[in-house]
CSV table of C-alpha atoms and ligand atoms in Angstrom, one decimal:
chain,number,residue,atom,x,y,z
A,1128,MET,CA,43.5,-25.7,-16.4
A,1129,VAL,CA,45.4,-23.0,-18.1
A,1130,LEU,CA,44.9,-19.8,-16.1
A,1131,SER,CA,47.1,-17.7,-18.2
A,1132,SER,CA,47.0,-13.9,-18.5
A,1133,GLU,CA,45.2,-14.5,-21.8
A,1134,VAL,CA,42.4,-16.2,-20.1
A,1135,LEU,CA,42.0,-13.3,-17.7
A,1136,GLU,CA,42.2,-10.8,-20.6
A,1137,ILE,CA,39.5,-12.6,-22.6
A,1138,THR,CA,37.3,-12.9,-19.5
A,1139,ILE,CA,37.5,-9.2,-18.8
A,1140,ARG,CA,37.0,-8.2,-22.4
A,1141,SER,CA,34.0,-10.4,-22.8
A,1142,LEU,CA,32.4,-9.0,-19.7
A,1143,MET,CA,33.1,-5.5,-20.7
A,1144,ILE,CA,31.8,-5.9,-24.2
A,1145,SER,CA,28.6,-7.7,-23.2
A,1146,SER,CA,27.8,-5.3,-20.3
A,1147,THR,CA,28.4,-2.3,-22.4
A,1148,ALA,CA,26.1,-3.8,-25.1
A,1149,THR,CA,23.4,-4.4,-22.4
A,1150,ILE,CA,23.6,-0.8,-21.2
A,1151,LEU,CA,23.6,0.6,-24.7
A,1152,SER,CA,20.6,-1.6,-25.7
A,1153,SER,CA,18.8,-0.6,-22.5
A,1154,SER,CA,19.2,3.1,-23.3
A,1155,TRP,CA,16.8,2.7,-26.2
A,1156,SER,CA,14.9,-0.5,-25.3
A,1157,ILE,CA,13.7,0.6,-21.9
A,1158,PRO,CA,12.3,4.0,-23.0
A,1159,LEU,CA,10.8,2.3,-26.0
A,1160,SER,CA,9.0,-0.3,-23.9
A,1161,LEU,CA,7.8,2.3,-21.4
A,1162,ARG,CA,6.4,4.2,-24.3
A,1163,LEU,CA,4.8,1.2,-25.8
A,1164,SER,CA,3.3,0.1,-22.5
A,1165,SER,CA,1.4,3.4,-22.2
A,1166,SER,CA,-0.4,3.1,-25.5
A,1167,HIS,CA,-3.3,0.9,-26.6
A,1168,SER,CA,-3.2,1.4,-30.3
A,1169,LYS,CA,-3.2,-1.3,-33.0
A,1170,LEU,CA,0.2,0.0,-34.1
A,1171,THR,CA,1.6,-0.6,-30.6
A,1172,ASN,CA,0.3,-4.2,-30.7
A,1173,LEU,CA,1.9,-4.7,-34.1
A,1174,ILE,CA,5.3,-3.3,-32.9
A,1175,VAL,CA,5.1,-5.5,-29.8
A,1176,SER,CA,4.4,-8.7,-31.8
A,1177,ILE,CA,7.2,-7.9,-34.2
A,1178,PHE,CA,9.7,-7.6,-31.3
A,1179,ASN,CA,8.3,-10.8,-29.8
A,1180,ALA,CA,8.9,-12.6,-33.1
A,1181,LEU,CA,12.5,-11.2,-33.3
A,1182,ILE,CA,13.5,-12.6,-29.9
A,1183,GLY,CA,14.8,-15.7,-31.5
A,1184,LEU,CA,16.7,-13.9,-34.2
A,1185,PRO,CA,19.7,-16.0,-35.3
A,1186,THR,CA,22.9,-14.3,-34.2
A,1187,VAL,CA,24.5,-14.8,-37.6
A,1188,ILE,CA,21.7,-12.9,-39.2
A,1189,VAL,CA,22.4,-9.9,-37.0
A,1190,GLY,CA,26.1,-10.4,-37.7
A,1191,LEU,CA,25.6,-10.5,-41.5
A,1192,PHE,CA,23.3,-7.5,-41.5
A,1193,LEU,CA,25.8,-5.4,-39.4
A,1194,TYR,CA,28.7,-6.7,-41.6
A,1195,MET,CA,26.9,-5.3,-44.7
A,1196,LEU,CA,26.4,-2.0,-43.0
A,1197,LEU,CA,29.9,-1.6,-41.6
A,1198,SER,CA,32.0,-3.1,-44.4
A,1199,ARG,CA,34.2,-0.7,-46.3
A,1200,THR,CA,31.7,-0.4,-49.1
A,1201,GLY,CA,28.7,-0.4,-46.8
A,1202,PRO,CA,26.6,2.7,-45.9
A,1203,LEU,CA,28.4,3.0,-42.5
A,1204,GLY,CA,31.8,1.9,-43.8
A,1205,PHE,CA,33.3,5.3,-43.2
A,1206,LEU,CA,33.0,4.8,-39.5
A,1207,GLN,CA,35.8,2.2,-39.8
A,1208,ILE,CA,34.5,0.2,-36.8
A,1209,LEU,CA,34.3,-3.3,-38.4
A,1210,TYR,CA,36.6,-5.8,-36.6
A,1211,THR,CA,36.6,-3.6,-33.4
A,1212,PRO,CA,35.0,-4.2,-30.0
A,1213,ILE,CA,32.6,-1.3,-30.9
A,1214,ALA,CA,31.2,-3.4,-33.7
A,1215,ILE,CA,30.6,-6.3,-31.4
A,1216,ILE,CA,29.0,-4.0,-28.8
A,1217,LEU,CA,26.7,-2.6,-31.4
A,1218,GLY,CA,25.8,-6.0,-32.8
A,1219,GLU,CA,25.0,-7.5,-29.4
A,1220,ALA,CA,23.0,-4.4,-28.5
A,1221,ILE,CA,20.9,-4.9,-31.6
A,1222,LEU,CA,20.6,-8.6,-30.9
A,1223,ILE,CA,19.2,-8.3,-27.4
A,1224,THR,CA,16.9,-5.3,-28.2
A,1225,PRO,CA,13.9,-7.5,-29.0
A,1226,LEU,CA,14.5,-9.6,-25.9
A,1227,ILE,CA,14.6,-6.5,-23.6
A,1228,VAL,CA,11.7,-4.7,-25.3
A,1229,SER,CA,9.4,-7.8,-25.1
A,1230,LEU,CA,10.2,-8.6,-21.5
A,1231,ALA,CA,10.2,-5.0,-20.3
A,1232,TYR,CA,6.9,-4.3,-22.2
A,1233,GLU,CA,5.2,-7.2,-20.3
A,1234,VAL,CA,6.5,-5.9,-16.9
A,1235,PHE,CA,5.6,-2.3,-17.6
A,1236,TYR,CA,2.2,-3.1,-19.1
A,1237,LYS,CA,1.2,-4.9,-15.9
A,1238,ALA,CA,2.7,-2.1,-13.7
A,1239,ARG,CA,0.9,0.5,-15.7
A,1240,VAL,CA,-2.5,-0.7,-14.8
A,1241,GLU,CA,-1.7,-0.3,-11.2
A,1242,TYR,CA,1.2,1.9,-10.3
A,1243,TRP,CA,1.0,4.3,-13.2
A,1244,GLU,CA,-2.7,5.1,-12.6
A,1245,VAL,CA,-2.1,5.5,-8.8
A,1246,ALA,CA,0.9,7.8,-9.4
A,1247,LEU,CA,-1.1,10.0,-11.7
A,1248,THR,CA,-4.1,10.3,-9.5
A,1249,LEU,CA,-1.8,11.1,-6.5
A,1250,GLY,CA,-0.5,14.1,-8.4
A,1251,ALA,CA,2.6,12.8,-10.2
A,1252,ASP,CA,3.5,14.3,-13.5
A,1253,THR,CA,4.4,12.0,-16.4
A,1254,TYR,CA,8.1,12.0,-15.5
A,1255,GLN,CA,7.4,11.3,-11.9
A,1256,ALA,CA,4.9,8.5,-12.8
A,1257,TYR,CA,7.5,6.9,-15.0
A,1258,ARG,CA,10.0,7.0,-12.1
A,1259,THR,CA,7.6,5.5,-9.7
A,1260,MET,CA,6.8,2.7,-12.2
A,1261,LEU,CA,10.5,2.0,-12.7
A,1262,ARG,CA,11.1,2.0,-8.9
A,1263,GLU,CA,8.2,-0.5,-8.5
A,1264,THR,CA,9.5,-2.8,-11.2
A,1265,LEU,CA,13.3,-2.4,-10.5
A,1266,SER,CA,13.9,-6.0,-9.5
A,1267,ASP,CA,12.1,-7.2,-12.7
A,1268,VAL,CA,14.1,-4.8,-14.8
A,1269,ILE,CA,17.4,-6.1,-13.2
A,1270,ILE,CA,16.3,-9.6,-14.0
A,1271,ILE,CA,15.7,-8.5,-17.6
A,1272,PHE,CA,19.2,-6.9,-17.8
A,1273,LEU,CA,20.8,-10.1,-16.5
A,1274,ILE,CA,18.9,-12.3,-19.0
A,1275,ALA,CA,19.9,-10.0,-21.9
A,1276,PHE,CA,23.5,-9.9,-20.6
A,1277,SER,CA,23.7,-13.7,-20.6
A,1278,ARG,CA,22.4,-13.8,-24.1
A,1279,ALA,CA,25.0,-11.3,-25.3
A,1280,LEU,CA,27.8,-13.1,-23.5
A,1281,GLY,CA,26.9,-16.4,-24.9
A,1282,GLU,CA,26.4,-15.5,-28.5
A,1283,LEU,CA,28.9,-16.4,-31.2
A,1284,GLY,CA,27.6,-15.1,-34.6
A,1285,VAL,CA,27.9,-11.4,-34.1
A,1286,ALA,CA,31.3,-11.5,-32.3
A,1287,LEU,CA,32.7,-13.7,-35.0
A,1288,ILE,CA,31.4,-11.9,-38.1
A,1289,VAL,CA,31.9,-8.3,-37.1
A,1290,GLY,CA,34.6,-8.8,-34.4
A,1291,GLY,CA,36.8,-10.9,-36.6
A,1292,ASN,CA,38.3,-12.8,-33.6
A,1293,ILE,CA,41.5,-10.7,-33.5
A,1294,ARG,CA,43.9,-11.8,-30.8
A,1295,GLY,CA,44.3,-9.3,-28.0
A,1296,PHE,CA,41.6,-7.0,-29.5
A,1297,THR,CA,38.3,-8.5,-30.3
A,1298,ARG,CA,38.7,-12.1,-29.1
A,1299,VAL,CA,35.9,-13.1,-26.6
A,1300,PHE,CA,34.8,-16.3,-24.9
A,1301,THR,CA,32.8,-17.8,-27.6
A,1302,THR,CA,35.0,-16.9,-30.5
A,1303,THR,CA,38.1,-18.1,-28.7
A,1304,ILE,CA,36.5,-21.4,-27.8
A,1305,ALA,CA,35.4,-22.0,-31.3
A,1306,LEU,CA,38.9,-21.2,-32.6
A,1307,GLU,CA,40.8,-23.3,-30.1
A,1308,ILE,CA,38.6,-26.3,-30.7
A,1309,ALA,CA,39.3,-26.0,-34.4
A,1310,LYS,CA,43.0,-25.9,-33.6
A,1311,GLY,CA,42.7,-29.0,-31.4
A,1312,ASN,CA,43.6,-27.0,-28.3
A,1313,PHE,CA,40.9,-28.6,-26.1
A,1314,GLU,CA,42.4,-27.7,-22.7
A,1315,PHE,CA,42.3,-24.0,-23.4
A,1316,ALA,CA,38.8,-24.2,-24.8
A,1317,LEU,CA,37.6,-26.1,-21.8
A,1318,THR,CA,39.0,-23.6,-19.4
A,1319,LEU,CA,37.2,-20.8,-21.1
A,1320,GLY,CA,34.1,-22.8,-21.4
A,1321,LEU,CA,34.2,-23.5,-17.7
A,1322,ILE,CA,34.6,-19.9,-16.8
A,1323,LEU,CA,31.7,-18.9,-19.1
A,1324,LEU,CA,29.6,-21.6,-17.5
A,1325,ILE,CA,30.4,-20.4,-14.0
A,1326,ILE,CA,29.5,-16.8,-15.0
A,1327,ILE,CA,26.2,-17.8,-16.6
A,1328,SER,CA,25.2,-20.0,-13.7
A,1329,THR,CA,26.0,-17.3,-11.2
A,1330,ILE,CA,23.8,-14.9,-13.2
A,1331,THR,CA,21.0,-17.5,-13.3
A,1332,ALA,CA,21.3,-18.0,-9.6
A,1333,ILE,CA,21.0,-14.2,-9.0
A,1334,ILE,CA,18.0,-14.1,-11.3
A,1335,ARG,CA,16.3,-16.9,-9.2
A,1336,ILE,CA,17.1,-15.2,-5.9
A,1337,LEU,CA,15.8,-11.9,-7.2
A,1338,GLY,CA,12.7,-13.6,-8.5
A,1339,VAL,CA,12.0,-15.2,-5.2
A,1340,ARG,CA,12.6,-12.0,-3.2
A,1341,ARG,CA,10.2,-10.2,-5.4
A,1342,GLU,CA,7.2,-12.4,-4.5
B,913,MET,CA,-17.4,21.2,-11.0
B,914,ILE,CA,-16.9,18.0,-12.9
B,915,GLU,CA,-19.2,17.5,-15.9
B,916,LEU,CA,-19.6,14.6,-18.3
B,917,GLN,CA,-21.2,15.3,-21.7
B,918,ASN,CA,-22.4,12.3,-23.6
B,919,VAL,CA,-19.5,10.1,-22.4
B,920,THR,CA,-19.1,6.7,-23.9
B,921,PHE,CA,-16.3,4.4,-22.9
B,922,VAL,CA,-15.3,1.2,-24.7
B,923,TYR,CA,-12.5,-1.0,-23.4
B,924,PRO,CA,-9.8,-2.1,-25.9
B,925,ASN,CA,-11.4,-5.5,-25.9
B,926,GLY,CA,-14.6,-4.0,-27.3
B,927,ILE,CA,-16.7,-4.0,-24.0
B,928,LEU,CA,-19.0,-1.0,-23.8
B,929,ALA,CA,-18.7,0.1,-20.2
B,930,LEU,CA,-20.4,3.5,-20.3
B,931,ASP,CA,-23.0,4.4,-22.8
B,932,ASN,CA,-23.7,8.1,-23.5
B,933,VAL,CA,-23.6,9.3,-19.9
B,934,THR,CA,-24.2,12.9,-19.1
B,935,LEU,CA,-24.0,14.2,-15.6
B,936,LYS,CA,-22.7,17.0,-13.3
B,937,ILE,CA,-21.1,16.5,-10.0
B,938,THR,CA,-22.4,19.4,-8.0
B,939,ASP,CA,-23.3,17.9,-4.6
B,940,GLU,CA,-21.1,17.5,-1.6
B,941,ILE,CA,-21.5,13.8,-1.8
B,942,THR,CA,-22.6,11.8,-4.8
B,943,ILE,CA,-23.2,8.1,-4.4
B,944,ILE,CA,-22.9,5.8,-7.4
B,945,MET,CA,-24.8,2.6,-7.1
B,946,GLY,CA,-25.4,-0.3,-9.4
B,947,ALA,CA,-24.8,-4.0,-9.9
B,948,ASN,CA,-21.3,-5.5,-10.5
B,949,GLY,CA,-20.2,-4.6,-14.0
B,950,SER,CA,-22.6,-1.8,-14.3
B,951,GLY,CA,-19.7,0.7,-14.9
B,952,LYS,CA,-19.1,2.3,-11.5
B,953,THR,CA,-15.4,1.9,-11.6
B,954,THR,CA,-15.1,3.1,-15.2
B,955,LEU,CA,-17.2,6.1,-14.4
B,956,LEU,CA,-15.0,7.1,-11.4
B,957,LYS,CA,-11.9,6.7,-13.5
B,958,ILE,CA,-13.4,8.9,-16.2
B,959,LEU,CA,-14.3,11.5,-13.6
B,960,ALA,CA,-10.8,11.3,-12.2
B,961,CYS,CA,-9.5,12.0,-15.7
B,962,LEU,CA,-7.5,8.8,-15.7
B,963,TYR,CA,-9.5,7.3,-18.6
B,964,LYS,CA,-10.1,9.2,-21.8
B,965,PRO,CA,-13.6,8.8,-23.0
B,966,THR,CA,-14.0,7.0,-26.3
B,967,ARG,CA,-16.6,9.6,-27.2
B,968,GLY,CA,-17.9,12.7,-25.3
B,969,ARG,CA,-16.3,15.3,-23.1
B,970,VAL,CA,-15.1,15.7,-19.6
B,971,LEU,CA,-15.3,19.3,-18.4
B,972,ILE,CA,-13.6,20.4,-15.2
B,973,ASP,CA,-14.8,23.8,-14.1
B,974,GLY,CA,-16.0,24.3,-17.7
B,975,ARG,CA,-12.7,23.3,-19.4
B,976,ASP,CA,-12.5,20.3,-21.7
B,977,PHE,CA,-9.8,18.2,-19.9
B,978,TRP,CA,-8.6,16.1,-22.8
B,979,VAL,CA,-7.8,19.0,-25.1
B,980,LEU,CA,-5.7,20.8,-22.5
B,981,ASN,CA,-1.9,20.7,-22.6
B,982,LYS,CA,0.2,18.6,-20.2
B,983,LYS,CA,0.8,21.3,-17.6
B,984,GLU,CA,-2.9,22.3,-17.3
B,985,ARG,CA,-3.9,18.6,-17.1
B,986,LEU,CA,-1.5,18.1,-14.3
B,987,LYS,CA,-3.0,21.1,-12.4
B,988,ILE,CA,-6.5,19.7,-12.8
B,989,ARG,CA,-5.5,16.1,-11.9
B,990,ARG,CA,-4.0,17.4,-8.7
B,991,LYS,CA,-7.5,18.6,-7.6
B,992,ILE,CA,-9.0,15.1,-8.1
B,993,VAL,CA,-8.0,11.9,-6.4
B,994,TYR,CA,-9.3,8.4,-7.1
B,995,ILE,CA,-9.0,5.6,-4.5
B,996,HIS,CA,-8.9,2.1,-6.0
B,997,GLU,CA,-11.3,-0.6,-4.7
B,998,ASN,CA,-8.2,-2.8,-3.9
B,999,PRO,CA,-5.7,-0.3,-2.7
B,1000,VAL,CA,-2.4,-0.2,-4.6
B,1001,LEU,CA,0.4,0.8,-2.2
B,1002,PHE,CA,3.9,1.5,-3.3
B,1003,ARG,CA,7.1,-0.2,-2.1
B,1004,GLY,CA,8.4,1.4,1.1
B,1005,THR,CA,6.8,2.2,4.4
B,1006,VAL,CA,3.3,3.4,5.1
B,1007,LEU,CA,4.6,6.8,6.0
B,1008,GLU,CA,6.5,7.0,2.7
B,1009,ASN,CA,3.4,6.1,0.9
B,1010,ILE,CA,1.4,8.8,2.6
B,1011,MET,CA,4.1,11.4,1.9
B,1012,TYR,CA,4.1,10.6,-1.8
B,1013,PRO,CA,1.5,13.1,-3.0
B,1014,LEU,CA,3.3,15.8,-1.1
B,1015,ILE,CA,6.7,14.9,-2.4
B,1016,VAL,CA,5.5,14.9,-6.1
B,1017,ARG,CA,4.1,18.3,-5.4
B,1018,ASP,CA,7.6,19.4,-4.4
B,1019,HIS,CA,6.9,19.8,-0.7
B,1020,HIS,CA,9.9,19.7,1.5
B,1021,VAL,CA,10.5,16.3,3.0
B,1022,GLU,CA,10.2,17.4,6.6
B,1023,GLU,CA,7.0,19.3,5.9
B,1024,ALA,CA,5.6,16.2,4.1
B,1025,ARG,CA,6.5,14.0,7.0
B,1026,LYS,CA,4.7,16.4,9.4
B,1027,LYS,CA,1.6,16.5,7.4
B,1028,ALA,CA,1.6,12.7,6.9
B,1029,LEU,CA,2.0,12.2,10.6
B,1030,SER,CA,-0.9,14.4,11.4
B,1031,ILE,CA,-3.2,12.5,9.0
B,1032,VAL,CA,-2.2,9.1,10.4
B,1033,GLU,CA,-2.9,10.3,13.9
B,1034,LYS,CA,-6.4,11.5,13.0
B,1035,LEU,CA,-7.1,8.3,11.3
B,1036,GLY,CA,-5.8,6.2,14.2
B,1037,ILE,CA,-3.2,4.4,12.2
B,1038,LYS,CA,0.0,5.8,13.7
B,1039,HIS,CA,1.1,2.4,14.8
B,1040,LEU,CA,1.3,1.4,11.1
B,1041,ILE,CA,3.7,4.0,9.8
B,1042,ASN,CA,6.8,1.8,9.6
B,1043,ARG,CA,5.0,-1.2,8.1
B,1044,ARG,CA,5.3,-2.3,4.5
B,1045,ARG,CA,2.4,-3.1,2.2
B,1046,GLN,CA,2.7,-6.9,2.8
B,1047,GLU,CA,2.4,-6.4,6.5
B,1048,LEU,CA,-1.1,-4.8,6.3
B,1049,SER,CA,-4.6,-6.2,6.5
B,1050,ALA,CA,-7.0,-5.3,3.7
B,1051,GLY,CA,-8.8,-2.8,6.0
B,1052,GLU,CA,-5.5,-1.3,7.1
B,1053,ALA,CA,-4.3,-0.9,3.5
B,1054,GLN,CA,-7.6,0.8,2.7
B,1055,LEU,CA,-7.1,3.3,5.5
B,1056,VAL,CA,-3.6,4.0,4.4
B,1057,ALA,CA,-4.8,4.5,0.8
B,1058,PHE,CA,-7.4,6.9,2.1
B,1059,ALA,CA,-4.8,8.8,4.2
B,1060,ARG,CA,-2.5,9.0,1.1
B,1061,ALA,CA,-5.4,10.3,-1.1
B,1062,ILE,CA,-6.4,13.1,1.2
B,1063,VAL,CA,-3.0,14.2,2.5
B,1064,ALA,CA,-2.5,16.8,-0.3
B,1065,ASP,CA,-6.0,18.1,0.3
B,1066,PRO,CA,-7.6,17.6,-3.2
B,1067,GLU,CA,-11.0,19.1,-4.0
B,1068,TYR,CA,-12.6,15.9,-5.3
B,1069,ILE,CA,-12.2,12.6,-3.6
B,1070,LEU,CA,-13.5,9.6,-5.6
B,1071,MET,CA,-13.8,6.4,-3.7
B,1072,ASP,CA,-14.4,3.0,-5.1
B,1073,GLU,CA,-16.3,0.6,-2.7
B,1074,PRO,CA,-14.4,2.2,0.2
B,1075,THR,CA,-16.1,0.4,3.1
B,1076,ASN,CA,-15.9,-3.2,1.7
B,1077,ALA,CA,-12.8,-4.2,3.6
B,1078,LEU,CA,-13.4,-2.0,6.7
B,1079,ASP,CA,-14.8,-3.2,10.0
B,1080,SER,CA,-17.5,-1.1,11.7
B,1081,GLU,CA,-14.9,0.9,13.8
B,1082,LYS,CA,-12.8,1.8,10.8
B,1083,ARG,CA,-15.9,2.5,8.8
B,1084,GLU,CA,-17.0,5.1,11.4
B,1085,ILE,CA,-13.6,6.8,11.3
B,1086,VAL,CA,-13.7,7.1,7.6
B,1087,GLU,CA,-17.3,8.3,7.6
B,1088,ASN,CA,-16.6,11.0,10.2
B,1089,PHE,CA,-13.6,12.1,8.2
B,1090,ILE,CA,-15.7,12.4,5.1
B,1091,ILE,CA,-18.2,14.6,7.0
B,1092,GLN,CA,-15.4,16.8,8.3
B,1093,LEU,CA,-13.9,17.2,4.8
B,1094,VAL,CA,-17.4,18.0,3.4
B,1095,LYS,CA,-17.6,20.9,5.9
B,1096,LYS,CA,-14.3,22.1,4.4
B,1097,ARG,CA,-16.1,22.1,1.0
B,1098,ARG,CA,-14.4,19.0,-0.4
B,1099,LYS,CA,-16.6,16.9,-2.7
B,1100,PHE,CA,-17.0,13.2,-2.7
B,1101,VAL,CA,-18.1,10.7,-5.3
B,1102,ILE,CA,-18.4,7.2,-3.8
B,1103,ALA,CA,-19.2,4.0,-5.6
B,1104,THR,CA,-20.8,1.6,-3.2
B,1105,HIS,CA,-23.3,-1.3,-2.6
B,1106,ASP,CA,-23.8,-0.1,0.9
B,1107,ARG,CA,-27.4,1.3,0.9
B,1108,LEU,CA,-27.0,2.5,4.5
B,1109,LEU,CA,-23.9,4.4,3.8
B,1110,ALA,CA,-25.6,5.9,0.8
B,1111,ALA,CA,-28.6,7.0,2.9
B,1112,ARG,CA,-26.5,8.3,5.7
B,1113,LEU,CA,-24.0,10.3,3.6
B,1114,SER,CA,-25.3,11.4,0.4
B,1115,SER,CA,-27.3,14.2,-1.0
B,1116,LYS,CA,-27.6,12.6,-4.5
B,1117,ILE,CA,-27.6,9.0,-5.7
B,1118,ILE,CA,-26.9,8.0,-9.2
B,1119,GLU,CA,-27.9,4.5,-10.2
B,1120,LEU,CA,-26.1,2.8,-13.0
B,1121,SER,CA,-27.2,-0.1,-15.1
B,1122,GLU,CA,-25.2,-1.6,-17.9
B,1123,GLY,CA,-23.3,1.6,-18.5
B,1124,LYS,CA,-26.3,3.9,-18.4
B,1125,ILE,CA,-27.8,6.1,-15.8
B,1126,LEU,CA,-31.0,4.4,-14.6
B,1127,ARG,CA,-32.1,7.0,-12.1
B,1128,ILE,CA,-30.9,10.0,-10.1
B,1129,SER,CA,-32.5,10.5,-6.7
B,1130,SER,CA,-31.9,12.2,-3.4
B,1131,SER,CA,-30.8,10.4,-0.3
B,1132,ASN,CA,-34.0,11.6,1.4
B,1133,GLU,CA,-36.0,9.5,-0.9
B,1134,LEU,CA,-33.8,6.5,-0.2
B,1135,LEU,CA,-33.9,7.2,3.6
B,1136,ALA,CA,-37.6,7.4,3.5
B,1137,LYS,CA,-37.7,4.1,1.7
B,1138,ILE,CA,-35.4,2.4,4.2
B,1139,LYS,CA,-37.4,3.9,7.1
B,1140,SER,CA,-40.7,2.6,5.7
B,1141,ILE,CA,-39.2,-0.8,5.3
B,1142,LEU,CA,-37.8,-0.8,8.8
B,1143,PHE,CA,-41.1,0.6,10.2
B,1144,GLN,CA,-43.1,-2.1,8.6
B,1145,LYS,CA,-40.9,-4.7,10.0
B,1146,ASP,CA,-41.2,-3.2,13.5
B,1147,GLU,CA,-45.0,-3.3,13.3
B,1148,SER,CA,-45.3,-6.8,12.2
C,1516,ADP,N1,-9.8,-3.4,-17.9
C,1516,ADP,C1,-10.9,-3.8,-18.5
C,1516,ADP,N2,-10.8,-4.4,-19.7
C,1516,ADP,C2,-11.9,-4.8,-20.3
C,1516,ADP,N3,-13.2,-4.7,-19.8
C,1516,ADP,C3,-13.3,-4.2,-18.6
C,1516,ADP,C4,-12.2,-3.7,-17.8
C,1516,ADP,N4,-12.6,-3.2,-16.6
C,1516,ADP,C5,-13.9,-3.4,-16.6
C,1516,ADP,N5,-14.4,-4.0,-17.8
C,1516,ADP,C6,-15.8,-4.3,-18.1
C,1516,ADP,O1,-16.5,-3.1,-18.2
C,1516,ADP,C7,-17.8,-3.2,-17.6
C,1516,ADP,C8,-17.9,-2.2,-16.4
C,1516,ADP,O2,-16.9,-2.5,-15.4
C,1516,ADP,P1,-16.7,-1.7,-14.1
C,1516,ADP,O3,-16.7,-0.2,-14.5
C,1516,ADP,O4,-15.5,-2.3,-13.4
C,1516,ADP,O5,-18.0,-2.0,-13.3
C,1516,ADP,P2,-18.3,-2.0,-11.7
C,1516,ADP,O6,-17.3,-1.2,-11.1
C,1516,ADP,O7,-19.7,-1.3,-11.6
C,1516,ADP,O8,-18.3,-3.4,-11.3
C,1516,ADP,C9,-17.9,-4.6,-17.1
C,1516,ADP,O9,-18.6,-5.3,-18.1
C,1516,ADP,C10,-16.4,-5.1,-17.1
C,1516,ADP,O10,-16.4,-6.5,-17.4
C,1517,MG,MG1,-15.9,-1.6,-9.6
C-alpha cells in the first residue's frame, strides 16, 4: 500500500468533484422531477421516458459532447474551463441528471397521490405542499443522491475527456487508476482502487440501512 | 355553497368516473351512497377542489374555482377539507399532524399546540398525541385524521367512508362531533355504505351509480323505509 500524500490528494479531489456535481445536478434535477410529478400530460410522459432511456448514457458520449462544447473553437470555448475540475463537475452533473430525474420522479409521483393531496386539502399552499412532500420523501431522496454520487465517482469517460487527467489539478480516482495501470504501476492503482471500493461499499451500506429504516 | 355544473371526470387511463354530474351542496349534511366504483371518492375530490374536472365547472359561492388565480384558490381550498378513506398521516407525532393545518395557516406554534390539544381532548385521543403513524390502529388513525381536518375549522368537511374503521364507541364520538359542528353551521358531505348513519345524520341523500346521479332523496324517506322494514320484522 502506498498511502502517499498524492493518494490523499486524489481522494479528496475525487470526493469534492463528485459531491459538487451531485449537488449541482440536484439543483435542477429535483425541481424538474417535482414539476414533472405534478402533471399528467402526454408531454410529461414523453419527457420522463426520455430521461429513463438516458440513464444508461455512456460516459464517453457525455464527455465527447461536452468536449465539443468547451473546446477552444466550441460555442462555450470562451469560458476556458476545458481541462479544469469545473469541466468534470459539469460533465458529471449532466451524466447523472437522467438518473436523478428518473428515480426522483418515481418517488415524487407516488408521494404526490398521497401527501401532496393531503397537504393541499389541509390548507398548504403550493410551496408548503412541496416542502411537505420533500420532508416525507427525504430518506428516498438521500438514497437517490448517494446512488448518483456513486455513479459520478466511478465514471471514467467524462473525467478523462474533459478533465485531461492533469496531475495535481484534475486527476481523480478513475483516471489515475487507468493511467497507472498503463504505466505498469499496479501497486498505486490497486491502492486507489481499494479506496474507491471502500467508499462505494460504504455508500451502498448506508443506502441499504436507510432503505430498511424507511420501511 | 359548492355547486357542480355538468361535471365529467375521466382518469388519465381513460376510465370515466363521473358522467355529467350537476348538483348543489346546500344541506347541512349530504350523504353520498353508491356501490364500490360508482364514483363517490372522485366526486368528493372534485368537491374538495383537488381534482380538476375534465369537463364542467366547480362553483364555490358562485365563483368558478378552476379559473381563479393561485391566491384565490388557496383561500377557497382552506374552507374545504377532504378526509381520505385510508387516512394519510405525515411523519412525526400525532400532535404535530394535528397542528399542521394551523402551522400552514401561519398560526403561532404555541397557539397551534393549544388548539390541537383541545381537539384531541374532545375526541378522547389525548393519550395518542406522542405516537407516530405506525403506532396507531386504523380506527385511531381515522380519528387523528378527523381531528387534523377540523382543527382549522373549515366550512365544508368531506368525509370518505369515515366510519369503516371505527368501533361503535368511536363512531358515536365522531357522530356527536358532526352534530355539534353542524350546529356551528359547518357543512358535511359524507360518502358511506352505512345506511343507518345516512338515516340518522342526513337531510339529503345522493345515490350514485356508474358516475351518474341515480336519485336524490331526503333522509326522512330513507328513515321511513328502514322503519317499515324493521316494523314488518317485528310483527312477523
Ligand atoms: N386513480 C385512479 N386511476 C384510474 N381510475 C380510477 C382511479 N381512482 C378511481 N378510479 C376508477 O374510477 C371509478 C370511480 O372510482 P371511485 O371514485 O373511487 O369510486 P368509489 O369511491 O365509489 O368506490 C372506478 O371505476 C375506479 O376504478
Ligand atoms: Mg371510494
